[in-house]
CSV table of N, CA and C in Angstrom, one decimal:
chain,number,residue,atom,x,y,z
A,1,MET,N,11.9,10.7,12.1
A,1,MET,CA,12.7,10.7,11.1
A,1,MET,C,13.9,11.8,11.4
A,2,PRO,N,15.1,11.5,11.3
A,2,PRO,CA,16.2,12.3,11.4
A,2,PRO,C,16.2,13.1,10.2
A,3,VAL,N,16.6,14.4,10.4
A,3,VAL,CA,16.6,15.3,9.0
A,3,VAL,C,18.0,15.7,8.7
A,4,THR,N,18.9,15.7,9.7
A,4,THR,CA,20.3,16.5,9.2
A,4,THR,C,21.5,15.1,9.2
A,5,THR,N,21.2,14.0,9.4
A,5,THR,CA,22.2,12.9,9.6
A,5,THR,C,22.4,12.5,7.9
A,6,GLU,N,23.5,11.6,7.8
A,6,GLU,CA,23.7,10.9,6.5
A,6,GLU,C,22.6,10.5,5.6
A,7,LEU,N,22.6,10.6,4.5
A,7,LEU,CA,21.7,10.0,3.6
A,7,LEU,C,21.9,8.6,3.1
A,8,PHE,N,22.9,7.8,3.3
A,8,PHE,CA,23.1,6.5,2.9
A,8,PHE,C,21.9,5.7,3.1
A,9,ARG,N,21.6,5.8,4.4
A,9,ARG,CA,20.2,4.6,4.7
A,9,ARG,C,18.9,5.0,4.1
A,10,PRO,N,18.4,6.2,3.9
A,10,PRO,CA,17.6,6.6,3.3
A,10,PRO,C,17.5,6.2,1.5
A,11,LEU,N,18.7,6.5,1.1
A,11,LEU,CA,18.8,6.1,-0.3
A,11,LEU,C,19.0,4.5,-0.6
A,12,LEU,N,19.6,4.0,0.2
A,12,LEU,CA,19.8,2.6,0.1
A,12,LEU,C,18.2,1.8,0.2
A,13,TYR,N,17.4,2.5,1.3
A,13,TYR,CA,15.9,1.9,1.4
A,13,TYR,C,15.3,2.1,0.1
A,14,ALA,N,15.3,3.3,-0.7
A,14,ALA,CA,14.6,3.7,-1.6
A,14,ALA,C,15.1,2.7,-2.9
A,15,LEU,N,16.4,2.7,-2.9
A,15,LEU,CA,17.1,1.7,-3.8
A,15,LEU,C,16.4,0.2,-4.0
A,16,LEU,N,16.5,-0.2,-2.7
A,16,LEU,CA,16.1,-1.7,-2.6
A,16,LEU,C,14.5,-1.7,-2.8
A,17,ILE,N,13.7,-0.8,-2.3
A,17,ILE,CA,12.3,-1.0,-2.6
A,17,ILE,C,11.9,-0.5,-4.1
A,18,GLY,N,12.6,0.5,-4.5
A,18,GLY,CA,12.3,0.8,-6.0
A,18,GLY,C,12.9,-0.3,-7.0
A,19,TRP,N,14.1,-0.9,-6.7
A,19,TRP,CA,14.6,-1.8,-7.4
A,19,TRP,C,13.6,-3.2,-7.6
A,20,ALA,N,13.3,-3.6,-6.4
A,20,ALA,CA,12.3,-4.6,-6.2
A,20,ALA,C,11.2,-4.5,-7.0
A,21,GLY,N,10.6,-3.3,-6.8
A,21,GLY,CA,9.2,-2.9,-7.5
A,21,GLY,C,9.5,-3.0,-9.1
A,22,ALA,N,10.8,-2.6,-9.6
A,22,ALA,CA,11.0,-2.5,-11.0
A,22,ALA,C,11.1,-3.7,-11.7
A,23,ILE,N,12.0,-4.8,-10.6
A,23,ILE,CA,12.0,-6.2,-11.1
A,23,ILE,C,10.8,-6.8,-11.4
A,24,LEU,N,9.9,-6.7,-10.3
A,24,LEU,CA,8.7,-7.5,-10.3
A,24,LEU,C,7.8,-6.9,-11.4
A,25,SER,N,7.7,-5.5,-11.5
A,25,SER,CA,6.9,-5.2,-12.9
A,25,SER,C,7.3,-5.5,-14.0
A,26,SER,N,8.8,-5.6,-14.2
A,26,SER,CA,9.3,-6.0,-15.5
A,26,SER,C,8.8,-7.5,-15.8
A,27,ILE,N,9.0,-8.4,-14.6
A,27,ILE,CA,8.6,-9.6,-14.9
A,27,ILE,C,7.1,-9.9,-15.3
A,28,TYR,N,6.3,-9.1,-14.5
A,28,TYR,CA,5.0,-9.1,-15.2
A,28,TYR,C,4.6,-8.7,-16.3
A,29,GLU,N,5.3,-7.6,-16.8
A,29,GLU,CA,5.1,-7.3,-18.1
A,29,GLU,C,5.8,-8.1,-19.0
A,30,LEU,N,6.9,-8.8,-18.9
A,30,LEU,CA,7.5,-9.7,-19.7
A,30,LEU,C,6.4,-10.9,-20.0
A,31,VAL,N,5.9,-11.5,-19.1
A,31,VAL,CA,5.1,-12.6,-18.9
A,31,VAL,C,3.9,-12.1,-19.7
A,32,PHE,N,3.1,-11.0,-19.3
A,32,PHE,CA,2.1,-10.4,-20.1
A,32,PHE,C,2.2,-10.5,-21.7
A,33,SER,N,3.3,-9.7,-22.2
A,33,SER,CA,3.7,-9.5,-23.4
A,33,SER,C,4.1,-10.9,-24.2
A,34,MET,N,4.8,-11.9,-23.3
A,34,MET,CA,4.8,-13.2,-24.1
A,34,MET,C,3.6,-13.8,-24.3
A,35,THR,N,2.6,-13.9,-23.4
A,35,THR,CA,1.5,-14.5,-23.6
A,35,THR,C,0.9,-13.8,-24.8
A,36,LEU,N,0.8,-12.4,-24.8
A,36,LEU,CA,0.3,-11.9,-25.9
A,36,LEU,C,0.7,-12.1,-27.1
A,37,TRP,N,1.9,-12.3,-27.3
A,37,TRP,CA,2.8,-12.6,-28.5
A,37,TRP,C,2.1,-13.8,-29.2
A,38,GLN,N,1.7,-14.8,-28.4
A,38,GLN,CA,1.3,-16.0,-28.5
A,38,GLN,C,0.1,-16.0,-29.5
A,39,PHE,N,-0.7,-15.0,-29.2
A,39,PHE,CA,-2.0,-14.8,-30.0
A,39,PHE,C,-2.1,-13.9,-31.2
A,40,LEU,N,-0.8,-13.5,-31.5
A,40,LEU,CA,-0.7,-12.8,-32.9
A,40,LEU,C,0.0,-13.7,-33.8
A,41,PRO,N,-0.6,-14.3,-34.9
A,41,PRO,CA,-0.1,-15.1,-35.9
A,41,PRO,C,0.8,-14.3,-36.9
A,42,GLY,N,1.5,-15.0,-37.4
A,42,GLY,CA,2.6,-14.5,-38.7
A,42,GLY,C,3.6,-13.6,-38.1
A,43,LEU,N,3.8,-13.4,-36.7
A,43,LEU,CA,5.0,-12.8,-36.3
A,43,LEU,C,6.1,-13.7,-35.8
A,44,ASP,N,7.4,-13.4,-36.1
A,44,ASP,CA,8.5,-14.0,-35.7
A,44,ASP,C,8.4,-14.0,-34.1
A,45,GLN,N,7.9,-15.0,-33.3
A,45,GLN,CA,7.7,-15.2,-32.1
A,45,GLN,C,9.3,-15.1,-31.2
A,46,THR,N,10.2,-15.8,-31.8
A,46,THR,CA,11.6,-15.8,-31.2
A,46,THR,C,12.2,-14.5,-31.1
A,47,SER,N,12.1,-13.8,-32.3
A,47,SER,CA,12.8,-12.4,-32.3
A,47,SER,C,12.1,-11.6,-31.5
A,48,ASN,N,10.8,-11.5,-31.5
A,48,ASN,CA,10.1,-10.6,-30.5
A,48,ASN,C,10.4,-11.0,-29.0
A,49,ALA,N,10.3,-12.2,-28.8
A,49,ALA,CA,10.6,-12.7,-27.3
A,49,ALA,C,12.1,-12.1,-27.0
A,50,LEU,N,12.9,-12.4,-27.7
A,50,LEU,CA,14.4,-11.8,-27.6
A,50,LEU,C,14.5,-10.5,-27.3
A,51,MET,N,13.9,-9.5,-28.2
A,51,MET,CA,14.0,-8.2,-28.0
A,51,MET,C,13.3,-7.8,-26.6
A,52,GLU,N,12.0,-8.4,-26.4
A,52,GLU,CA,11.4,-8.1,-25.0
A,52,GLU,C,12.1,-8.4,-24.0
A,53,THR,N,12.8,-9.4,-23.8
A,53,THR,CA,13.4,-10.0,-23.0
A,53,THR,C,14.6,-9.2,-22.6
A,54,THR,N,15.4,-8.6,-23.8
A,54,THR,CA,16.8,-7.9,-23.7
A,54,THR,C,16.1,-6.6,-23.1
A,55,GLY,N,15.2,-5.8,-23.5
A,55,GLY,CA,14.9,-4.6,-23.4
A,55,GLY,C,14.3,-4.7,-21.7
A,56,HIS,N,13.7,-5.7,-21.2
A,56,HIS,CA,13.3,-5.8,-19.6
A,56,HIS,C,14.5,-5.9,-19.0
A,57,PHE,N,15.5,-6.8,-19.5
A,57,PHE,CA,16.7,-6.9,-18.5
A,57,PHE,C,17.8,-5.8,-18.5
A,58,VAL,N,17.7,-5.0,-19.6
A,58,VAL,CA,18.4,-3.6,-19.7
A,58,VAL,C,17.7,-2.7,-18.7
A,59,GLY,N,16.4,-2.8,-18.8
A,59,GLY,CA,15.5,-1.8,-17.8
A,59,GLY,C,15.8,-2.2,-16.2
A,60,MET,N,15.8,-3.3,-16.0
A,60,MET,CA,16.2,-3.9,-14.5
A,60,MET,C,17.5,-3.4,-14.2
A,61,PHE,N,18.4,-3.5,-15.1
A,61,PHE,CA,19.9,-3.3,-14.8
A,61,PHE,C,20.1,-1.7,-14.6
A,62,MET,N,19.2,-0.8,-15.5
A,62,MET,CA,19.3,0.6,-15.3
A,62,MET,C,18.6,1.2,-14.3
A,63,ALA,N,17.5,0.3,-13.6
A,63,ALA,CA,16.7,0.9,-12.4
A,63,ALA,C,17.2,1.6,-11.4
A,64,PRO,N,18.3,1.0,-10.9
A,64,PRO,CA,19.0,1.8,-9.7
A,64,PRO,C,19.5,3.0,-10.0
A,65,PHE,N,20.1,3.1,-11.2
A,65,PHE,CA,20.7,4.6,-11.8
A,65,PHE,C,19.6,5.6,-11.9
A,66,LEU,N,18.6,4.9,-12.5
A,66,LEU,CA,17.5,6.0,-12.7
A,66,LEU,C,16.6,6.2,-11.5
A,67,ILE,N,16.5,5.4,-10.5
A,67,ILE,CA,15.7,5.6,-9.3
A,67,ILE,C,16.8,6.8,-8.5
A,68,LEU,N,18.1,6.8,-8.5
A,68,LEU,CA,18.8,7.7,-7.8
A,68,LEU,C,18.8,9.1,-8.5
A,69,ILE,N,18.8,9.2,-9.8
A,69,ILE,CA,18.6,10.5,-10.6
A,69,ILE,C,17.2,10.7,-10.3
A,70,GLY,N,16.2,10.1,-10.3
A,70,GLY,CA,15.1,10.6,-9.9
A,70,GLY,C,14.7,11.2,-8.6
A,71,ILE,N,15.3,10.6,-7.6
A,71,ILE,CA,15.3,10.9,-6.2
A,71,ILE,C,15.9,12.3,-6.0
A,72,PHE,N,17.0,12.8,-6.8
A,72,PHE,CA,17.5,13.7,-6.6
A,72,PHE,C,16.9,14.9,-7.4
A,73,VAL,N,16.4,14.7,-8.6
A,73,VAL,CA,15.8,15.5,-9.4
A,73,VAL,C,14.4,16.0,-9.1
A,74,LEU,N,13.7,15.0,-8.5
A,74,LEU,CA,12.4,15.2,-8.0
A,74,LEU,C,12.6,16.0,-6.6
A,75,SER,N,13.5,15.5,-5.7
A,75,SER,CA,13.8,16.3,-4.7
A,75,SER,C,14.1,17.9,-4.8
A,76,ALA,N,15.0,18.2,-5.9
A,76,ALA,CA,15.2,19.5,-6.2
A,76,ALA,C,14.0,20.2,-6.6
A,77,ILE,N,13.3,19.7,-7.5
A,77,ILE,CA,12.0,20.5,-8.0
A,77,ILE,C,11.3,20.6,-6.8
A,78,ASN,N,10.8,19.6,-5.9
A,78,ASN,CA,9.8,19.7,-5.0
A,78,ASN,C,10.4,20.7,-3.9
A,79,HIS,N,11.7,20.9,-3.4
A,79,HIS,CA,12.4,21.7,-2.7
A,79,HIS,C,12.3,23.0,-3.1
A,80,LEU,N,12.6,23.2,-4.4
A,80,LEU,CA,12.6,24.6,-5.0
A,80,LEU,C,11.0,25.0,-5.1
A,81,LEU,N,10.1,24.5,-5.5
A,81,LEU,CA,8.7,25.0,-5.2
A,81,LEU,C,8.3,25.2,-3.9
A,82,LEU,N,8.9,24.3,-2.8
A,82,LEU,CA,8.5,24.6,-1.4
A,82,LEU,C,9.2,26.1,-1.1
A,83,MET,N,10.4,26.0,-1.5
A,83,MET,CA,11.0,27.4,-1.2
A,83,MET,C,10.3,28.6,-1.8
A,84,MET,N,9.8,28.5,-2.9
A,84,MET,CA,9.0,29.5,-3.6
A,84,MET,C,7.5,29.9,-2.9
A,85,LEU,N,7.1,28.8,-2.2
A,85,LEU,CA,6.0,29.0,-1.4
A,85,LEU,C,6.2,29.5,-0.1
A,86,GLY,N,7.5,29.5,0.4
A,86,GLY,CA,7.9,29.8,1.6
A,86,GLY,C,7.9,28.9,2.8
A,87,GLY,N,8.2,27.7,2.4
A,87,GLY,CA,8.2,26.6,3.3
A,87,GLY,C,9.2,25.3,3.1
A,88,ALA,N,10.3,25.8,3.1
A,88,ALA,CA,11.6,24.4,3.0
A,88,ALA,C,12.5,24.6,4.0
A,89,GLY,N,11.8,25.0,5.3
A,89,GLY,CA,12.6,25.4,6.4
A,89,GLY,C,13.6,24.0,6.9
A,90,ALA,N,13.2,22.8,6.7
A,90,ALA,CA,14.0,21.8,7.0
A,90,ALA,C,15.2,21.4,6.4
A,91,GLY,N,15.5,21.9,4.9
A,91,GLY,CA,16.6,21.8,4.2
A,91,GLY,C,16.5,20.8,3.1
A,92,PHE,N,17.3,20.9,2.2
A,92,PHE,CA,17.3,19.8,1.2
A,92,PHE,C,17.3,18.5,1.5
A,93,GLN,N,18.0,18.2,2.5
A,93,GLN,CA,18.3,16.7,2.9
A,93,GLN,C,16.8,16.0,3.5
A,94,ALA,N,16.1,17.1,4.1
A,94,ALA,CA,15.0,16.5,4.4
A,94,ALA,C,14.1,16.1,3.3
A,95,THR,N,14.0,17.1,2.4
A,95,THR,CA,13.3,16.6,1.1
A,95,THR,C,13.9,15.6,0.6
A,96,VAL,N,14.9,15.1,0.4
A,96,VAL,CA,15.4,14.0,-0.3
A,96,VAL,C,14.9,12.7,0.7
A,97,ARG,N,15.1,12.8,1.9
A,97,ARG,CA,14.6,11.6,2.8
A,97,ARG,C,13.2,11.5,2.6
A,98,VAL,N,12.4,12.4,2.4
A,98,VAL,CA,10.8,12.3,2.3
A,98,VAL,C,10.9,11.7,0.9
A,99,GLN,N,11.5,12.1,-0.2
A,99,GLN,CA,11.4,11.5,-1.4
A,99,GLN,C,11.7,10.1,-1.6
A,100,CYS,N,12.8,9.5,-0.6
A,100,CYS,CA,13.3,8.1,-0.2
A,100,CYS,C,12.1,7.5,0.3
A,101,TYR,N,11.7,8.0,1.4
A,101,TYR,CA,10.6,7.1,2.1
A,101,TYR,C,9.5,7.0,1.4
A,102,ALA,N,8.9,8.1,0.6
A,102,ALA,CA,7.8,7.9,0.0
A,102,ALA,C,7.7,6.9,-1.1
A,103,GLY,N,9.1,6.3,-1.5
A,103,GLY,CA,9.0,5.4,-2.5
A,103,GLY,C,8.6,4.2,-1.8
A,104,THR,N,8.2,4.0,-0.6
A,104,THR,CA,7.9,2.8,-0.2
A,104,THR,C,6.6,2.3,-0.9
A,105,ALA,N,6.0,3.3,-1.3
A,105,ALA,CA,4.6,3.1,-2.4
A,105,ALA,C,5.1,2.0,-3.3
A,106,TYR,N,6.1,2.1,-3.9
A,106,TYR,CA,6.4,1.1,-4.8
A,106,TYR,C,6.5,-0.3,-4.6
A,107,ILE,N,6.1,-0.7,-3.4
A,107,ILE,CA,5.9,-2.1,-3.2
A,107,ILE,C,4.9,-2.4,-3.8
A,108,ALA,N,3.7,-1.5,-3.9
A,108,ALA,CA,2.6,-1.9,-4.6
A,108,ALA,C,2.6,-2.5,-5.9
A,109,ASP,N,3.8,-2.4,-6.4
A,109,ASP,CA,4.2,-2.9,-7.9
A,109,ASP,C,4.1,-4.5,-7.8
A,110,ILE,N,4.0,-5.1,-6.6
A,110,ILE,CA,3.9,-6.7,-6.6
A,110,ILE,C,2.3,-6.9,-7.1
A,111,VAL,N,1.5,-6.0,-7.2
A,111,VAL,CA,0.2,-6.1,-7.6
A,111,VAL,C,0.1,-6.1,-9.3
A,112,PRO,N,-0.2,-7.2,-9.9
A,112,PRO,CA,0.0,-7.2,-11.3
A,112,PRO,C,-1.1,-6.2,-11.9
A,113,ILE,N,-0.7,-5.7,-13.0
A,113,ILE,CA,-1.6,-4.8,-13.7
A,113,ILE,C,-1.9,-3.4,-13.1
A,114,ALA,N,-2.5,-3.3,-12.0
A,114,ALA,CA,-2.9,-2.2,-11.3
A,114,ALA,C,-2.0,-1.7,-10.2
A,115,GLY,N,-0.6,-2.4,-10.0
A,115,GLY,CA,0.2,-2.1,-9.1
A,115,GLY,C,0.9,-0.7,-9.3
A,116,GLY,N,1.2,-0.4,-10.5
A,116,GLY,CA,1.6,0.8,-10.9
A,116,GLY,C,0.8,2.0,-10.5
A,117,PHE,N,-0.5,2.0,-10.9
A,117,PHE,CA,-1.4,3.0,-10.5
A,117,PHE,C,-1.6,3.0,-9.1
A,118,ILE,N,-1.6,2.1,-8.5
A,118,ILE,CA,-1.9,2.0,-6.8
A,118,ILE,C,-0.5,2.5,-6.4
A,119,ALA,N,0.5,2.4,-6.7
A,119,ALA,CA,1.8,2.9,-6.3
A,119,ALA,C,2.2,4.3,-6.6
A,120,GLY,N,1.4,4.9,-7.7
A,120,GLY,CA,1.6,6.1,-8.1
A,120,GLY,C,0.7,7.0,-7.1
A,121,ILE,N,-0.5,6.7,-6.8
A,121,ILE,CA,-1.4,7.4,-6.0
A,121,ILE,C,-0.8,7.3,-4.5
A,122,TRP,N,-0.4,6.2,-4.3
A,122,TRP,CA,0.1,6.1,-2.8
A,122,TRP,C,1.3,6.9,-2.6
A,123,TYR,N,2.3,6.8,-3.5
A,123,TYR,CA,3.5,7.7,-3.8
A,123,TYR,C,3.3,9.4,-3.4
A,124,VAL,N,2.3,9.7,-4.3
A,124,VAL,CA,2.1,11.1,-4.3
A,124,VAL,C,1.4,11.5,-2.9
A,125,THR,N,0.6,10.8,-2.4
A,125,THR,CA,-0.2,10.8,-1.0
A,125,THR,C,1.1,10.9,-0.1
A,126,LEU,N,1.9,9.8,0.1
A,126,LEU,CA,3.1,9.9,0.8
A,126,LEU,C,4.0,11.2,0.8
A,127,LEU,N,4.3,11.5,-0.3
A,127,LEU,CA,5.1,12.7,-0.7
A,127,LEU,C,4.3,13.9,-0.1
A,128,ILE,N,3.1,14.2,-0.2
A,128,ILE,CA,2.6,15.3,0.2
A,128,ILE,C,2.5,15.3,1.7
A,129,ILE,N,2.0,14.3,2.3
A,129,ILE,CA,1.9,14.3,3.8
A,129,ILE,C,3.4,14.4,4.4
A,130,GLY,N,4.5,13.6,3.9
A,130,GLY,CA,5.7,13.6,4.4
A,130,GLY,C,6.4,15.2,4.5
A,131,LEU,N,6.4,15.8,3.3
A,131,LEU,CA,6.7,17.1,3.1
A,131,LEU,C,6.1,18.2,3.8
A,132,ALA,N,4.7,18.1,3.9
A,132,ALA,CA,4.1,18.9,4.9
A,132,ALA,C,4.6,18.8,6.5
A,133,GLU,N,4.8,17.7,6.9
A,133,GLU,CA,5.2,17.3,8.1
A,133,GLU,C,6.8,17.7,8.4
A,134,ILE,N,7.6,17.4,7.5
A,134,ILE,CA,9.0,17.6,7.7
A,134,ILE,C,9.2,19.1,7.5
A,135,HIS,N,8.5,19.8,6.7
A,135,HIS,CA,8.9,21.2,6.4
A,135,HIS,C,7.9,22.1,7.2
A,136,LYS,N,6.8,21.7,7.9
A,136,LYS,CA,6.0,22.3,8.9
A,136,LYS,C,5.2,23.5,8.1
A,137,VAL,N,4.7,22.8,6.8
A,137,VAL,CA,3.7,23.7,5.8
A,137,VAL,C,2.5,23.0,6.1
A,138,THR,N,1.6,23.7,5.3
A,138,THR,CA,0.4,23.0,5.0
A,138,THR,C,0.4,22.2,3.9
A,139,ARG,N,-0.7,21.0,4.0
A,139,ARG,CA,-0.7,20.1,3.1
A,139,ARG,C,-1.0,20.7,1.7
A,140,GLY,N,-1.8,22.0,1.8
A,140,GLY,CA,-2.0,22.4,0.5
A,140,GLY,C,-0.6,22.9,-0.2
A,141,LYS,N,0.2,23.6,0.6
A,141,LYS,CA,1.5,24.0,-0.1
A,141,LYS,C,2.1,22.7,-0.6
A,142,ALA,N,2.2,21.8,0.2
A,142,ALA,CA,3.0,20.7,-0.1
A,142,ALA,C,2.4,19.9,-1.5
A,143,ALA,N,1.0,20.1,-1.3
A,143,ALA,CA,0.3,19.3,-2.7
A,143,ALA,C,0.7,20.0,-3.9
A,144,ILE,N,0.8,21.6,-3.6
A,144,ILE,CA,1.0,22.3,-5.0
A,144,ILE,C,2.4,21.9,-5.3
A,145,ALA,N,3.5,21.9,-4.4
A,145,ALA,CA,4.9,21.7,-4.6
A,145,ALA,C,5.1,20.2,-5.4
A,146,VAL,N,4.2,19.1,-5.1
A,146,VAL,CA,4.1,17.8,-5.6
A,146,VAL,C,3.5,17.8,-6.8
A,147,LEU,N,2.2,18.4,-7.0
A,147,LEU,CA,1.3,18.2,-8.2
A,147,LEU,C,1.6,19.4,-9.0
A,148,LEU,N,2.3,20.4,-9.1
A,148,LEU,CA,2.6,21.5,-9.9
A,148,LEU,C,3.3,20.9,-11.1
A,149,PRO,N,4.6,20.3,-10.8
A,149,PRO,CA,5.4,19.6,-11.9
A,149,PRO,C,4.6,18.6,-12.8
A,150,PHE,N,3.8,17.8,-11.8
A,150,PHE,CA,3.0,16.8,-12.9
A,150,PHE,C,2.1,17.6,-13.6
A,151,GLY,N,1.5,18.5,-13.2
A,151,GLY,CA,0.6,19.3,-14.0
A,151,GLY,C,0.9,20.0,-15.2
A,152,LEU,N,2.3,20.3,-14.9
A,152,LEU,CA,3.0,21.2,-16.1
A,152,LEU,C,3.6,20.2,-17.3
A,153,CYS,N,3.8,19.0,-16.8
A,153,CYS,CA,4.3,17.8,-17.6
A,153,CYS,C,3.2,17.5,-18.6
A,154,CYS,N,1.9,17.3,-17.9
A,154,CYS,CA,0.8,16.9,-18.5
A,154,CYS,C,0.3,18.1,-19.5
A,155,PHE,N,0.5,19.4,-19.2
A,155,PHE,CA,0.1,20.3,-20.2
A,155,PHE,C,1.1,20.4,-21.2
A,156,CYS,N,2.4,20.4,-21.0
A,156,CYS,CA,3.3,20.1,-22.1
A,156,CYS,C,3.0,19.1,-23.1
A,157,TRP,N,2.6,18.0,-22.5
A,157,TRP,CA,2.5,16.6,-23.3
A,157,TRP,C,1.3,16.9,-24.1
A,158,ILE,N,0.2,17.6,-23.7
A,158,ILE,CA,-1.1,17.9,-24.4
A,158,ILE,C,-0.9,19.0,-25.5
A,159,LEU,N,-0.1,19.8,-25.0
A,159,LEU,CA,0.5,20.9,-26.2
A,159,LEU,C,1.1,20.1,-27.4
A,160,VAL,N,2.1,19.4,-27.2
A,160,VAL,CA,2.7,18.8,-28.0
A,160,VAL,C,1.9,17.8,-28.9
A,161,MET,N,0.9,17.1,-28.2
A,161,MET,CA,0.1,16.2,-29.0
A,161,MET,C,-0.9,17.0,-30.0
A,162,MET,N,-1.2,18.3,-29.5
A,162,MET,CA,-2.2,19.1,-30.1
A,162,MET,C,-1.4,19.6,-31.4
A,163,VAL,N,-0.2,20.0,-31.2
A,163,VAL,CA,0.7,20.5,-32.3
A,163,VAL,C,0.9,19.4,-33.2
A,164,ALA,N,1.3,18.2,-32.9
A,164,ALA,CA,1.5,17.0,-33.7
A,164,ALA,C,0.3,16.7,-34.5
A,165,GLY,N,-1.0,16.8,-33.6
A,165,GLY,CA,-2.1,16.4,-34.4
A,165,GLY,C,-2.8,17.5,-35.3
A,166,ALA,N,-2.3,18.7,-35.2
A,166,ALA,CA,-2.5,19.7,-36.2
A,166,ALA,C,-1.8,19.6,-37.5
A,167,GLY,N,-0.5,19.1,-37.3
A,167,GLY,CA,0.5,18.9,-38.2
A,167,GLY,C,-0.1,17.6,-39.3
A,168,ILE,N,-0.3,16.7,-38.4
A,168,ILE,CA,-0.9,15.6,-39.2
A,168,ILE,C,-2.0,16.1,-40.1
A,169,LEU,N,-3.0,16.6,-39.3
A,169,LEU,CA,-4.4,17.0,-40.0
A,169,LEU,C,-4.1,18.1,-41.2
A,170,ALA,N,-3.0,18.7,-41.1
A,170,ALA,CA,-2.7,19.6,-42.2
A,170,ALA,C,-2.0,18.9,-43.3
A,171,GLY,N,-1.3,18.2,-43.0
A,171,GLY,CA,-0.4,17.0,-44.0
A,171,GLY,C,-1.7,16.3,-44.6
A,172,ILE,N,-2.8,15.7,-44.0
A,172,ILE,CA,-3.6,15.0,-44.7
A,172,ILE,C,-4.6,15.9,-45.6
A,173,MET,N,-5.0,17.0,-44.9
A,173,MET,CA,-5.8,18.0,-45.8
A,173,MET,C,-5.1,18.5,-47.0
A,174,GLY,N,-3.6,18.8,-46.7
A,174,GLY,CA,-2.9,19.5,-48.1
A,174,GLY,C,-2.7,18.3,-49.2
A,175,LYS,N,-3.0,17.0,-48.8
A,175,LYS,CA,-2.7,16.0,-49.7
A,175,LYS,C,-4.0,15.7,-50.5
A,176,GLY,N,-5.2,16.1,-50.1
A,176,GLY,CA,-6.5,15.8,-50.7
A,176,GLY,C,-7.0,16.3,-51.6
């Protein structure tokens, strides 16, 4: 993989794969939710179907923009962490390229229900291997650069849920 030439082709590749995955997973989700709505009596089926369909079409339309933003934001985070670990020698463009080509994993979205999970694991694996190879660092350093942001997000989410839970519990105990 060339690391210093233009980024158009890797970005186009990532957009095509990511958008195809987003469209397929939206179709699966829409079909699944429409089937589920049929088993819930007393709800306005037409209104719910219209809202679901509209939401999925907006999501499919926004997917390319979100994919591009995601590529550059995640590349910046990964590259910064690699620099902090002393291993971003190939430059930011190389990190963006790895991010683009790791998106190949999102082709797994064609698998109903489990596709997103499979794609996520595959994506992280490809990203770790790709960053280690392109920047000539150990897979351990690459894994830290990839997994640390996920870990921090999970930690923050758990912290917010604990604070919210404590607030709800305090509200319930105070009213009793």
